[in-house]
Coordinates of C-alpha atoms in Angstrom, one line a residue:
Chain A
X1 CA -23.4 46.7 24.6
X2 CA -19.7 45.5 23.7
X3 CA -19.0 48.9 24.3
X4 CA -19.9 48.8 28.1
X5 CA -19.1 44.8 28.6
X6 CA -15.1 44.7 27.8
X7 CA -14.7 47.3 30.6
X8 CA -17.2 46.0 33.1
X9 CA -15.6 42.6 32.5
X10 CA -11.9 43.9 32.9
X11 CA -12.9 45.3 35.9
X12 CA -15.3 42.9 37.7
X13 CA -12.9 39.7 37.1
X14 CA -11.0 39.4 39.4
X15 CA -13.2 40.5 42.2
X16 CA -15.9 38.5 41.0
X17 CA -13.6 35.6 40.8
X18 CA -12.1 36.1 44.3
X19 CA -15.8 36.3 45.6
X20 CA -16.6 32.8 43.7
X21 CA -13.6 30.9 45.0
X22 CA -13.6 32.4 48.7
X23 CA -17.2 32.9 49.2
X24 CA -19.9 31.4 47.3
X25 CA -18.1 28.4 46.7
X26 CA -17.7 27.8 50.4
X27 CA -21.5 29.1 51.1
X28 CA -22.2 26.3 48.6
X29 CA -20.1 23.4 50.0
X30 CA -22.0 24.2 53.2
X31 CA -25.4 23.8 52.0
X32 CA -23.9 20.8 50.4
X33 CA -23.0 19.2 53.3
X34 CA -25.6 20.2 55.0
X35 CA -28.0 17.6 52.3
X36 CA -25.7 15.4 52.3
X37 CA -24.5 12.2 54.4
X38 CA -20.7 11.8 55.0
X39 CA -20.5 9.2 52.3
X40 CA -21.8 11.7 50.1
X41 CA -25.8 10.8 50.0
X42 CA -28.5 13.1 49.8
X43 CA -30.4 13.2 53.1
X44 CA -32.6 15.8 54.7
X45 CA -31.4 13.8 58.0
X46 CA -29.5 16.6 59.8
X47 CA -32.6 19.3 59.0
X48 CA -34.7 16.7 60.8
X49 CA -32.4 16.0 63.6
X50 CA -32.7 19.9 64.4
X51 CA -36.2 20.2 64.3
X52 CA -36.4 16.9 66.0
X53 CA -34.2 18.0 69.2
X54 CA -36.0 20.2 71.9
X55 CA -32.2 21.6 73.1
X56 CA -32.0 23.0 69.8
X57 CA -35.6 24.8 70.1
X58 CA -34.1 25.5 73.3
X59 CA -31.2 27.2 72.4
X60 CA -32.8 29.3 69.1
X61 CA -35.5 30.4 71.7
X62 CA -32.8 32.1 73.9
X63 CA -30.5 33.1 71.0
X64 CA -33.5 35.1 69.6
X65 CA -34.4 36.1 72.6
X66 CA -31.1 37.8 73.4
X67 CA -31.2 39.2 69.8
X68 CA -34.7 41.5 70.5
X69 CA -33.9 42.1 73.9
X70 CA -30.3 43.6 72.9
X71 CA -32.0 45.4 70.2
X72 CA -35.2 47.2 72.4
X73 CA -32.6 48.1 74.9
X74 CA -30.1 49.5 72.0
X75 CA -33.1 51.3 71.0
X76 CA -34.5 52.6 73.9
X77 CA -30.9 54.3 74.9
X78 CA -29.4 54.8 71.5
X79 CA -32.2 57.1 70.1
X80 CA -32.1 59.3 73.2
X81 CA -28.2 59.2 73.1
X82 CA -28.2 60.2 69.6
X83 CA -31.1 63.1 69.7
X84 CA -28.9 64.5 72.3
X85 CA -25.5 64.5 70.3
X86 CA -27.0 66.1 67.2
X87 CA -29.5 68.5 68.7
X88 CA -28.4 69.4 71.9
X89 CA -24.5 69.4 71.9
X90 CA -23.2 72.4 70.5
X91 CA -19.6 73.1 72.6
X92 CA -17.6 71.3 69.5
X93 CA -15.0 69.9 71.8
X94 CA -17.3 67.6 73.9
X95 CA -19.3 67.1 70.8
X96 CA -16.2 65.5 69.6
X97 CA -15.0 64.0 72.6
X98 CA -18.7 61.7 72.6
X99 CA -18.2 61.3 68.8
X100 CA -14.5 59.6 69.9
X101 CA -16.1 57.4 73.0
X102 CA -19.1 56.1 70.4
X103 CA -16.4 55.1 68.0
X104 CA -13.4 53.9 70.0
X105 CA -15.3 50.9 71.2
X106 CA -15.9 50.5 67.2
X107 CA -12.7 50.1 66.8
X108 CA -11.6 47.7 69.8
X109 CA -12.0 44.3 69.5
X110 CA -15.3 42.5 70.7
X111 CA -12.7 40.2 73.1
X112 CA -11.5 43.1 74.9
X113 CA -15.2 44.9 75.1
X114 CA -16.1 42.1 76.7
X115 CA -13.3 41.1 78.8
X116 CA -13.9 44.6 80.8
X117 CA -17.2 43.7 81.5
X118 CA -16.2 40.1 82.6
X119 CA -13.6 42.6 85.0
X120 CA -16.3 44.9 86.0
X121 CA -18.6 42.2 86.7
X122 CA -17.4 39.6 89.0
X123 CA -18.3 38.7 92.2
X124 CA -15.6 41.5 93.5
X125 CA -16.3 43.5 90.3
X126 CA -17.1 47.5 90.1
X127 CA -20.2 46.7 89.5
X128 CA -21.0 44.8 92.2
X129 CA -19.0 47.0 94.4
X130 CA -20.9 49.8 93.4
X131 CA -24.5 48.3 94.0
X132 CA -23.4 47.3 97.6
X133 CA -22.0 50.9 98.1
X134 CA -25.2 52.1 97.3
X135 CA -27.0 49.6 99.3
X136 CA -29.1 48.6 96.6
X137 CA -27.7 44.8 97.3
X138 CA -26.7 43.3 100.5
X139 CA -24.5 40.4 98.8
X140 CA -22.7 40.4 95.7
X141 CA -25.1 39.2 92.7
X142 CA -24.4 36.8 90.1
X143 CA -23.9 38.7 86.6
X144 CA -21.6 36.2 84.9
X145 CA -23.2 33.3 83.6
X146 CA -26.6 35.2 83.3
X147 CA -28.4 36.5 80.4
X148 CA -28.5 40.0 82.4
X149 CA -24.6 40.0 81.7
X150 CA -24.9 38.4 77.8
X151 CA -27.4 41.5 77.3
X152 CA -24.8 44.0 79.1
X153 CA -21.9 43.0 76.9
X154 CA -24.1 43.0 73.7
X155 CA -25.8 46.5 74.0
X156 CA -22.4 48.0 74.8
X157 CA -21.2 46.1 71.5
X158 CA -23.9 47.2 69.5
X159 CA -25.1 50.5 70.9
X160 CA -23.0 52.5 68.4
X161 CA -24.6 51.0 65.5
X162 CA -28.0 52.5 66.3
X163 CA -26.9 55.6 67.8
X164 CA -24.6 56.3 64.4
X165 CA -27.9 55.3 62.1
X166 CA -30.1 57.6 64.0
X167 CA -27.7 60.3 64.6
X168 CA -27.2 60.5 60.4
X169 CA -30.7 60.3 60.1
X170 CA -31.3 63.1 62.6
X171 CA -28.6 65.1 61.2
X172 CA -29.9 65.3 57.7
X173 CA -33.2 67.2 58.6
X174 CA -33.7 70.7 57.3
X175 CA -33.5 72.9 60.1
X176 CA -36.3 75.3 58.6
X177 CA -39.2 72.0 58.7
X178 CA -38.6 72.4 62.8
X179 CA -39.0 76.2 62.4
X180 CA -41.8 75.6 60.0
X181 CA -43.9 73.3 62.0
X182 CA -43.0 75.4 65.2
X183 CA -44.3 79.0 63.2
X184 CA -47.4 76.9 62.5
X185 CA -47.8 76.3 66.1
X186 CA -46.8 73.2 66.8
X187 CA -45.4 72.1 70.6
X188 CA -42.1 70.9 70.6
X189 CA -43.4 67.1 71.5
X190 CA -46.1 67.4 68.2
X191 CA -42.7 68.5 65.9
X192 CA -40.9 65.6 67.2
X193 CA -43.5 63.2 66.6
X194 CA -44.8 64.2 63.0
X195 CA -41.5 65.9 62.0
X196 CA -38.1 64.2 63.3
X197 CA -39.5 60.4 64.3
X198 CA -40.8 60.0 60.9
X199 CA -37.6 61.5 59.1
X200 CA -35.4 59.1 61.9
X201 CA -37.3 55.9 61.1
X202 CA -35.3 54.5 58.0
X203 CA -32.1 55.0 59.8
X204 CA -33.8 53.1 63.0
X205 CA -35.2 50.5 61.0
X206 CA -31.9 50.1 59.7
X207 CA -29.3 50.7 62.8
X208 CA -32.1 48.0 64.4
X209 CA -31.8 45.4 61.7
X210 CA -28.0 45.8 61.8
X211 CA -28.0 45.1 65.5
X212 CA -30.5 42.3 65.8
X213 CA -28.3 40.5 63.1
X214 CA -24.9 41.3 65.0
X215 CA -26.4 40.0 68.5
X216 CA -28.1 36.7 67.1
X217 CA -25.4 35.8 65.2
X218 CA -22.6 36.8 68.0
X219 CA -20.3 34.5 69.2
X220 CA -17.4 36.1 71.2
X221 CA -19.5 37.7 73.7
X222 CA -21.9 35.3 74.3
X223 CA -19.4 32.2 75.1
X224 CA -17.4 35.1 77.5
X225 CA -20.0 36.4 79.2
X226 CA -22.2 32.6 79.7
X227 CA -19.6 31.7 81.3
X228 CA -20.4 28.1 79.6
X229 CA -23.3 28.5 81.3
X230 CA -25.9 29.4 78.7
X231 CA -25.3 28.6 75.5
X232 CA -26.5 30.2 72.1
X233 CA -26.8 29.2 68.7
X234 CA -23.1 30.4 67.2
X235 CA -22.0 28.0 70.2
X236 CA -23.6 24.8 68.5
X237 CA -22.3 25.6 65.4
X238 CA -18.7 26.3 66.3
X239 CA -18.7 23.0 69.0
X240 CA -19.6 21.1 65.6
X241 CA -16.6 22.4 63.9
X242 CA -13.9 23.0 66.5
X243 CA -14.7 19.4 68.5
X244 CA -17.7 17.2 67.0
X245 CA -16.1 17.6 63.5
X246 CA -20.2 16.9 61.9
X247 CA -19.1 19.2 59.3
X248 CA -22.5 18.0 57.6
X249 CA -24.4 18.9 60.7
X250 CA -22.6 21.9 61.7
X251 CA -23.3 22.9 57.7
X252 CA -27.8 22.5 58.5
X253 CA -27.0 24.3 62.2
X254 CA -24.9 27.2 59.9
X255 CA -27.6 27.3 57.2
X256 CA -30.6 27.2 59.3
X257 CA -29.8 30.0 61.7
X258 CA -28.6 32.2 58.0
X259 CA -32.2 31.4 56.9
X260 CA -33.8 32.4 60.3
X261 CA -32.0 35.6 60.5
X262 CA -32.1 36.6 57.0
X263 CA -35.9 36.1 57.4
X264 CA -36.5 37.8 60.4
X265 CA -34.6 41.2 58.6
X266 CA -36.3 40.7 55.9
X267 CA -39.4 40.7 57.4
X268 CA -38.3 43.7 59.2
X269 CA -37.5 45.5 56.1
X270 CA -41.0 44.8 54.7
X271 CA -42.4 46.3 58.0
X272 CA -40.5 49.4 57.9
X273 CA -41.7 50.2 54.3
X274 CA -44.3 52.4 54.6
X275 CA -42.4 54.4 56.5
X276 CA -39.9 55.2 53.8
X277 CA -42.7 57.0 51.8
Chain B
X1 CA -39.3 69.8 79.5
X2 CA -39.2 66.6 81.5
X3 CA -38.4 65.0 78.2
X4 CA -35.4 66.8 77.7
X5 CA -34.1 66.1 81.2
X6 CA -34.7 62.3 80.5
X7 CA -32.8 62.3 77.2
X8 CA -29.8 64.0 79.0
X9 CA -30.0 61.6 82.0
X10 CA -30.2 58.9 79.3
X11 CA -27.4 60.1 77.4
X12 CA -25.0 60.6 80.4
X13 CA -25.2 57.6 81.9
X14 CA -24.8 55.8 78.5
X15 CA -21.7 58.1 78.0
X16 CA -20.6 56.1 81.2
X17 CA -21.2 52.9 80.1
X18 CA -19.3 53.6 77.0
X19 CA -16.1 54.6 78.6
X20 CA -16.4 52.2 82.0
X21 CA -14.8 49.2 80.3
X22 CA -12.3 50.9 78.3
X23 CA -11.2 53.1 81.5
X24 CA -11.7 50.1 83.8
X25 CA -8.8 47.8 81.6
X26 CA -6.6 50.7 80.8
X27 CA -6.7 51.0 84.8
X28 CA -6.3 47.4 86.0
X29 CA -3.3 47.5 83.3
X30 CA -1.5 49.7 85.7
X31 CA -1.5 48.2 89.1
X32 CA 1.0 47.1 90.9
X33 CA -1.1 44.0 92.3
X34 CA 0.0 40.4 90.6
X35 CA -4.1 40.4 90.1
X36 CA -6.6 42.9 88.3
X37 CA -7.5 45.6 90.5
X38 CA -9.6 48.7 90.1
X39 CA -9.2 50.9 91.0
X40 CA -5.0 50.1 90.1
X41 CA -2.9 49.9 93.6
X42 CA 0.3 51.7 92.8
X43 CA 1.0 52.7 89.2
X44 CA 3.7 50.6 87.3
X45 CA 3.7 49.9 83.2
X46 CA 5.4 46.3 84.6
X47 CA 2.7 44.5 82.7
X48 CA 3.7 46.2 79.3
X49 CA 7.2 45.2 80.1
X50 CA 6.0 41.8 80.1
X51 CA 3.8 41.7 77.2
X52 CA 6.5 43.2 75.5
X53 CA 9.0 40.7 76.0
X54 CA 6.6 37.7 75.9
X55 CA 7.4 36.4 71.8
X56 CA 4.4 34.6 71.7
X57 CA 2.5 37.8 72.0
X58 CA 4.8 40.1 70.2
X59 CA 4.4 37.3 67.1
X60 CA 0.9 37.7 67.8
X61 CA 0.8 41.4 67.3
X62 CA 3.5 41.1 64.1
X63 CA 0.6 38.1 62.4
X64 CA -2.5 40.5 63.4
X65 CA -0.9 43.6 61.5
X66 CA 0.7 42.0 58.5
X67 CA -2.0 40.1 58.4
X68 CA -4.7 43.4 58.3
X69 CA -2.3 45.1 55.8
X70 CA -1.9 42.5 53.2
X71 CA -6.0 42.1 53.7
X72 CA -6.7 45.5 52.9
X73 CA -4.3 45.9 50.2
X74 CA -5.3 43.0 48.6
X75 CA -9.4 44.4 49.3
X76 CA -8.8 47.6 47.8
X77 CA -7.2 46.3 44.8
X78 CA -9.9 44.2 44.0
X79 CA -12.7 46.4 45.4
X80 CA -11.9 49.5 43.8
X81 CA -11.9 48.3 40.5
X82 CA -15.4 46.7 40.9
X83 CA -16.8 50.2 42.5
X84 CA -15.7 51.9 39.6
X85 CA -17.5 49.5 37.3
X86 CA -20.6 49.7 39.7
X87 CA -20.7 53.5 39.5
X88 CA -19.7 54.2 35.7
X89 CA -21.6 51.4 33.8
X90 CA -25.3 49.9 33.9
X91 CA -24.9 45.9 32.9
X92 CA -26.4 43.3 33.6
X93 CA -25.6 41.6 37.0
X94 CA -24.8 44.7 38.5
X95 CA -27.1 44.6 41.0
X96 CA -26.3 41.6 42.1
X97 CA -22.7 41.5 41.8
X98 CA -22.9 44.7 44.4
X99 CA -25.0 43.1 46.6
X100 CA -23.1 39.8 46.7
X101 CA -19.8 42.0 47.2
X102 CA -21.6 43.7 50.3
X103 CA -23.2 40.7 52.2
X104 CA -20.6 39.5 53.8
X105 CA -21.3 42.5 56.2
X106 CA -25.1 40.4 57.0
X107 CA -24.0 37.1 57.4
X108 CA -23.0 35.8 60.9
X109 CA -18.9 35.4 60.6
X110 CA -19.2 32.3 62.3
X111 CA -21.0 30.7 59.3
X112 CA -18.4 32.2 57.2
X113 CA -15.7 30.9 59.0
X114 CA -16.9 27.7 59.5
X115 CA -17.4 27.4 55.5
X116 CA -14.1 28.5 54.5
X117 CA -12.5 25.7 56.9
X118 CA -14.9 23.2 55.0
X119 CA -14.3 24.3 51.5
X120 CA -10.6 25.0 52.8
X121 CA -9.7 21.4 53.9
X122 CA -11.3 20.0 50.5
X123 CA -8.7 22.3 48.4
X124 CA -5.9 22.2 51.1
X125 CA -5.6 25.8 52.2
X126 CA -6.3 25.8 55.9
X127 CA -5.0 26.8 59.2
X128 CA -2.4 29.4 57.2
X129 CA -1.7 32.7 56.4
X130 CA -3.6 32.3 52.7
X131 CA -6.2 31.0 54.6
X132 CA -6.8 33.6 57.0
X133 CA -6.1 36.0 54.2
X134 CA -8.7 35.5 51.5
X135 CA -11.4 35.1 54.7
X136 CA -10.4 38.5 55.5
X137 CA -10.2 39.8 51.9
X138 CA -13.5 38.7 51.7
X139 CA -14.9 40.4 55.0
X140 CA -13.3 44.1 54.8
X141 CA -13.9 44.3 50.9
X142 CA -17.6 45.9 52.1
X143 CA -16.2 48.7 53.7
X144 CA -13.7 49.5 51.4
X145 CA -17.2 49.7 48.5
X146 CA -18.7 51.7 51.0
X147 CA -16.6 54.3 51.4
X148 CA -15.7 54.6 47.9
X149 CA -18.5 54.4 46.2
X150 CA -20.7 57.0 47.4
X151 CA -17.3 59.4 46.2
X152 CA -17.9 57.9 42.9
X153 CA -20.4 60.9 41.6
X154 CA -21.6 61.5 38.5
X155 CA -19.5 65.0 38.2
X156 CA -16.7 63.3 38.4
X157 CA -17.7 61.4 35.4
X158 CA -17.7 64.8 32.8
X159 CA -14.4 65.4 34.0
X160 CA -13.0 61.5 33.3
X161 CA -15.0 61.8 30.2
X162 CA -13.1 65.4 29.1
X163 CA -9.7 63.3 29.7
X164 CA -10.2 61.0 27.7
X165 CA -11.5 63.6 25.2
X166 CA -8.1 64.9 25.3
X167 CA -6.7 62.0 24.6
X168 CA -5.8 60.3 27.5
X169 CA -5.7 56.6 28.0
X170 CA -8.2 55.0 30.5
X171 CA -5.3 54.2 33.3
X172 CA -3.6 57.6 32.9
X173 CA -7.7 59.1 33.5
X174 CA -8.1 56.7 37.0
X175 CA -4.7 58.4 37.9
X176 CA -4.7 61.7 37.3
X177 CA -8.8 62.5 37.6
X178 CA -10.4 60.1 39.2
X179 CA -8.0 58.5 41.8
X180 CA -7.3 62.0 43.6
X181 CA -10.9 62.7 43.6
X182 CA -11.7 59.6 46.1
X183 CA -8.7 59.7 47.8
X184 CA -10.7 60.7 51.0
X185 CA -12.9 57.9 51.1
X186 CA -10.0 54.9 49.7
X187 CA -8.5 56.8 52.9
X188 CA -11.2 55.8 55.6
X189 CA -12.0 52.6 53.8
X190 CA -8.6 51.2 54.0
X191 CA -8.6 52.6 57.4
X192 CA -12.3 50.5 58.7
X193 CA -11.1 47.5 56.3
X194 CA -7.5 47.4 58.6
X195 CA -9.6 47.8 61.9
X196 CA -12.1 45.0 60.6
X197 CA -9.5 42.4 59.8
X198 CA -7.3 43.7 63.1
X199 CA -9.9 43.1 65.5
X200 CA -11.7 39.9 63.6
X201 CA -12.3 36.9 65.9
X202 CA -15.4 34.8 64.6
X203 CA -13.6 34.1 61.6
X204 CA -9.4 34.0 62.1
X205 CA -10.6 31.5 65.1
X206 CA -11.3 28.8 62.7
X207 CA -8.1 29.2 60.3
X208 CA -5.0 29.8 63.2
X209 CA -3.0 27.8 65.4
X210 CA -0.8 27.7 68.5
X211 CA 2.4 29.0 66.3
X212 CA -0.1 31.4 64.2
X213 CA -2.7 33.2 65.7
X214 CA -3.8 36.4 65.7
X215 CA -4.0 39.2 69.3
X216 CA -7.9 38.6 69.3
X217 CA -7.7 34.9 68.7
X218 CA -4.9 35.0 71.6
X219 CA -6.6 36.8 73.7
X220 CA -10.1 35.1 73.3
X221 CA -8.1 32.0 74.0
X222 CA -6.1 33.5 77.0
X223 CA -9.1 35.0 78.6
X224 CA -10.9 32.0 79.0
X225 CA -8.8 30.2 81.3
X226 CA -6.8 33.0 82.9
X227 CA -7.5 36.4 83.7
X228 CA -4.1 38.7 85.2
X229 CA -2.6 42.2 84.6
X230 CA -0.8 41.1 81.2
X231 CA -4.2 40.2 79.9
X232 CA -5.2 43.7 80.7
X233 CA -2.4 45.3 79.4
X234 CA -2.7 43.9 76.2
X235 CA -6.2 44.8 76.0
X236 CA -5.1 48.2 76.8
X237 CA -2.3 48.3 74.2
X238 CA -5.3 48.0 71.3
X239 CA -7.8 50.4 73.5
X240 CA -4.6 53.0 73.2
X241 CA -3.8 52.3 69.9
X242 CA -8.1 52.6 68.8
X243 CA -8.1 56.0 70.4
X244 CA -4.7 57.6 68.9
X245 CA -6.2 56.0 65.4
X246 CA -9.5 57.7 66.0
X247 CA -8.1 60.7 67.5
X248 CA -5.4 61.2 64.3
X249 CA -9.1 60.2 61.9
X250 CA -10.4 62.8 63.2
X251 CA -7.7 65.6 63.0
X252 CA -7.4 64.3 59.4
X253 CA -10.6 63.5 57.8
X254 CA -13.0 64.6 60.3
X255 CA -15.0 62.1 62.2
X256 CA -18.2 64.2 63.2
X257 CA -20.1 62.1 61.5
X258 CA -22.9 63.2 63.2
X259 CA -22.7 66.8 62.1
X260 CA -25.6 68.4 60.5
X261 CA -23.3 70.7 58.6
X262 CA -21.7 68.0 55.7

């Protein structure tokens, strides 16, 4: 045991340190704060002033809302998006040049992601230049300030994450199961569904989680892209600590959307584990 | 058949909306106009010029990358370390000290951010560069585990344990067996730790101020109120700088991640 513990402890110290002072410690002044009053009283006061509040019901409603839409619509074009890189791309160079455009966006911050699509759509954006070029729309429509535009901004901010899970995933099957199943006499569509979905799931379930947790908990694009006008539950949380200064009510706002969200993935996780067997 | 079509159909048009916003702002950077205009009128890098010689957002640019280097040296010194003891020994609290170092990938940065400002006021380190620094330490040291540890193999270990058969001492072993056998992936963690801390806003937003702030935190701020051609060519500074990074990843270490053949 001695033998393993002086170089695990040399090791870990100082990390596990660092995490202690700058992370747990501050988790745990939060939760602190969040039972306590600002003389320093235990209270369950600012838990029952959010259950209490129909805004806040409100606002989770929408928050969560956002949060499965942005994740169905992820889904619904990232799976396609990423079948299509792995198993139909085979010229390297544009194989490469789609790997660069799923990743650049990666690497750009959320700000400017989401100040193009304030740009592209404004009243005199591309967007709604393009609809009325088409004569799909007569007069400009109304994006900003909508939760059409929120969801916009957040699948383009989060559509990587599911097409990079499911393209890993789809990438790892063995080429000889598809020529198994098709020697066995399978139709294409029957070797997708009891060969590649099942193999793909894990790296859905997990691409979806991921995305579901990024969208709910988003701030940046959300307060752009509302305009102000709709407001989700990062917002509350932030207005408590950038202008109301309730550090002990911003604390039960922080902690109760961490323990919404970090139920909701895990029972997502529990869902999905059958079909890890 | 009609299945296939659809995915193609699918794909292009998300290939669009992938490059739209990137192309539109790297456009608009480029007109002429004293507003954003797209497709650009005229072509004129005027709006660099004036970014460039604006100090507040060339002392932006100078906090965001000093900033993101001293985070990621600081995270690999610290996580690197920790991987190695996560890979090579079985003790108790492993699992736990792993997963502790990873979740500040799930939890929402604005709750993060919010807590360090609390606990920071109560010990006195807020709204400065130690403040924004251990935030980001704490944020980027997840993908620098990621990428390392997975290189961590148990091969390697026979090797390590032959050197130190032969006599070697433990640091001389991490130096001349194990270090140059990760070196590929402390390469593309450093590289996603830098990108993480360059582009953070959720949690530098809590910790700058008007004399130090970061280009996100600038921006987010600028974009609120004002939206004009330097805005845009700021924006495209970083979308240029993203692609030449990605582009020189994947000359390096090879990015097609989505390649069946690794």
């Amino acid at each position: 045991m001695s033998r393993t513990l002086r170089p695990v402890v040399l090791l870990c110290a100082l990390p596990a340190a660092f995490f202690v002072a700058f992370f747990l410690a501050p988790m745990v002044v939060v939760l602190i704060a969040s039972l306590t009053t600002p003389a320093g009283q235990p209270t369950f006061a600012h838990y029952l002033r959010i259950l209490a509040d129909s805004y806040h019901w409100d606002v989770l409603w929408v928050t969560f809302r956002i949060g499965a839409l942005t994740t169905l619509i992820c889904v619904l074009i990232g799976y396609p998006l990423a079948w299509y890189l792995v198993r139909t791309v085979r010229w390297r160079p544009w194989r490469r040049f789609c790997v660069i455009l799923l990743v650049v966006p990666l690497f750009t911050s959320n700000i400017v992601r989401s100040f193009g699509w304030m740009v592209l759509l404004g009243r005199n954006g591309l967007v709604n230049d393009g609809l009325i070029g088409l004569g799909l729309i007569e007069r400009p429509m109304r994006f900003l300030g909508t939760e059409l535009g929120i969801l916009v901004g957040l699948v383009y901010i989060l559509l990587p994450f599911i097409v990079l899970a499911v393209g890993n995933a789809l990438a790892k099957v063995d080429p000889a199961l598809e020529h198994a199943s098709a020697d066995l006499g399978a139709t294409p569509a029957g070797t997708f569904r009891t060969i590649f979905f099942p193999l793909s799931l894990p790296g859905l379930m997990a691409g979806a989680v991921m995305v579901f947790m990024l969208a709910v908990s988003a701030y940046v694009t959300p307060a752009l892209l509302s305009g102000g006008r709709i407001t989700v539950f990062s917002m509350l949380i932030f207005q408590q600590y950038s202008s109301v200064f309730d550090f002990n009510y911003g604390g039960a706002l922080s902690i109760t959307m961490l323990v919404l969200t970090l139920a909701l993935v895990a029972i997502a996780g529990r869902l999905s584990e059958p079909g890890r067997a | 058949m009609v299945a296939l079509i659809l995915v193609r159909v699918v794909s292009f048009a998300a290939l669009a909306y992938l490059a739209l916003p990137l192309v539109v702002l790297v456009g608009a950077s480029l007109t002429t106009t004293s507003f954003l205009a797209f497709p650009p009128q005229g072509l004129t890098l005027a709006w660099y010029g004036k970014m460039l010689g604006d100090p507040s957002y060339v002392s932006a640019f100078t906090t965001s990358t000093v900033l993101a280097i001293a985070a990621t040296i600081v995270a690999m010194l610290l996580a690197v370390p920790a991987a190695i003891a996560i890979a090579r020994y079985r003790f108790t609290g492993r699992r736990l000290l792993s997963e502790t170092l990873m979740s500040p990938l799930i939890l929402p940065h604005v709750v993060l951010g919010a807590a360090l400002l609390q606990y920071g006021s109560a010990i006195g380190l807020v709204r400065s560069f130690p403040a924004l620094l251990v935030g980001h330490v704490v944020i980027i040291m997840p993908f620098v585990l990621r990428a390392v540890l997975p290189q961590l193999t148990d091969e390697q270990r026979s090797l390590e344990d032959a050197s130190a058969d032969l006599g070697a001492r433990p640091l001389t072993t991490f130096f001349l067996v194990t270090l140059p056998q990760i070196r590929s992936g402390l390469v593309s963690g450093a590289i996603f730790a830098f990108i993480a801390s360059w582009i953070n806003v959720e949690l530098s937003i809590f910790n700058t101020t008007a004399e130090l702030t970061t280009i996100p935190v600038k921006l987010f701020n600028y974009v609120q109120y004002t939206i004009d051609p330097t805005i845009a060519a700021v924006s495209g500074l970083t979308i240029i700088v993203a692609a030449i990074v990605i582009v020189l990843l994947d000359l390096t270490i090879g990015l097609d991640v989505l390649s069946e053949r690794r």
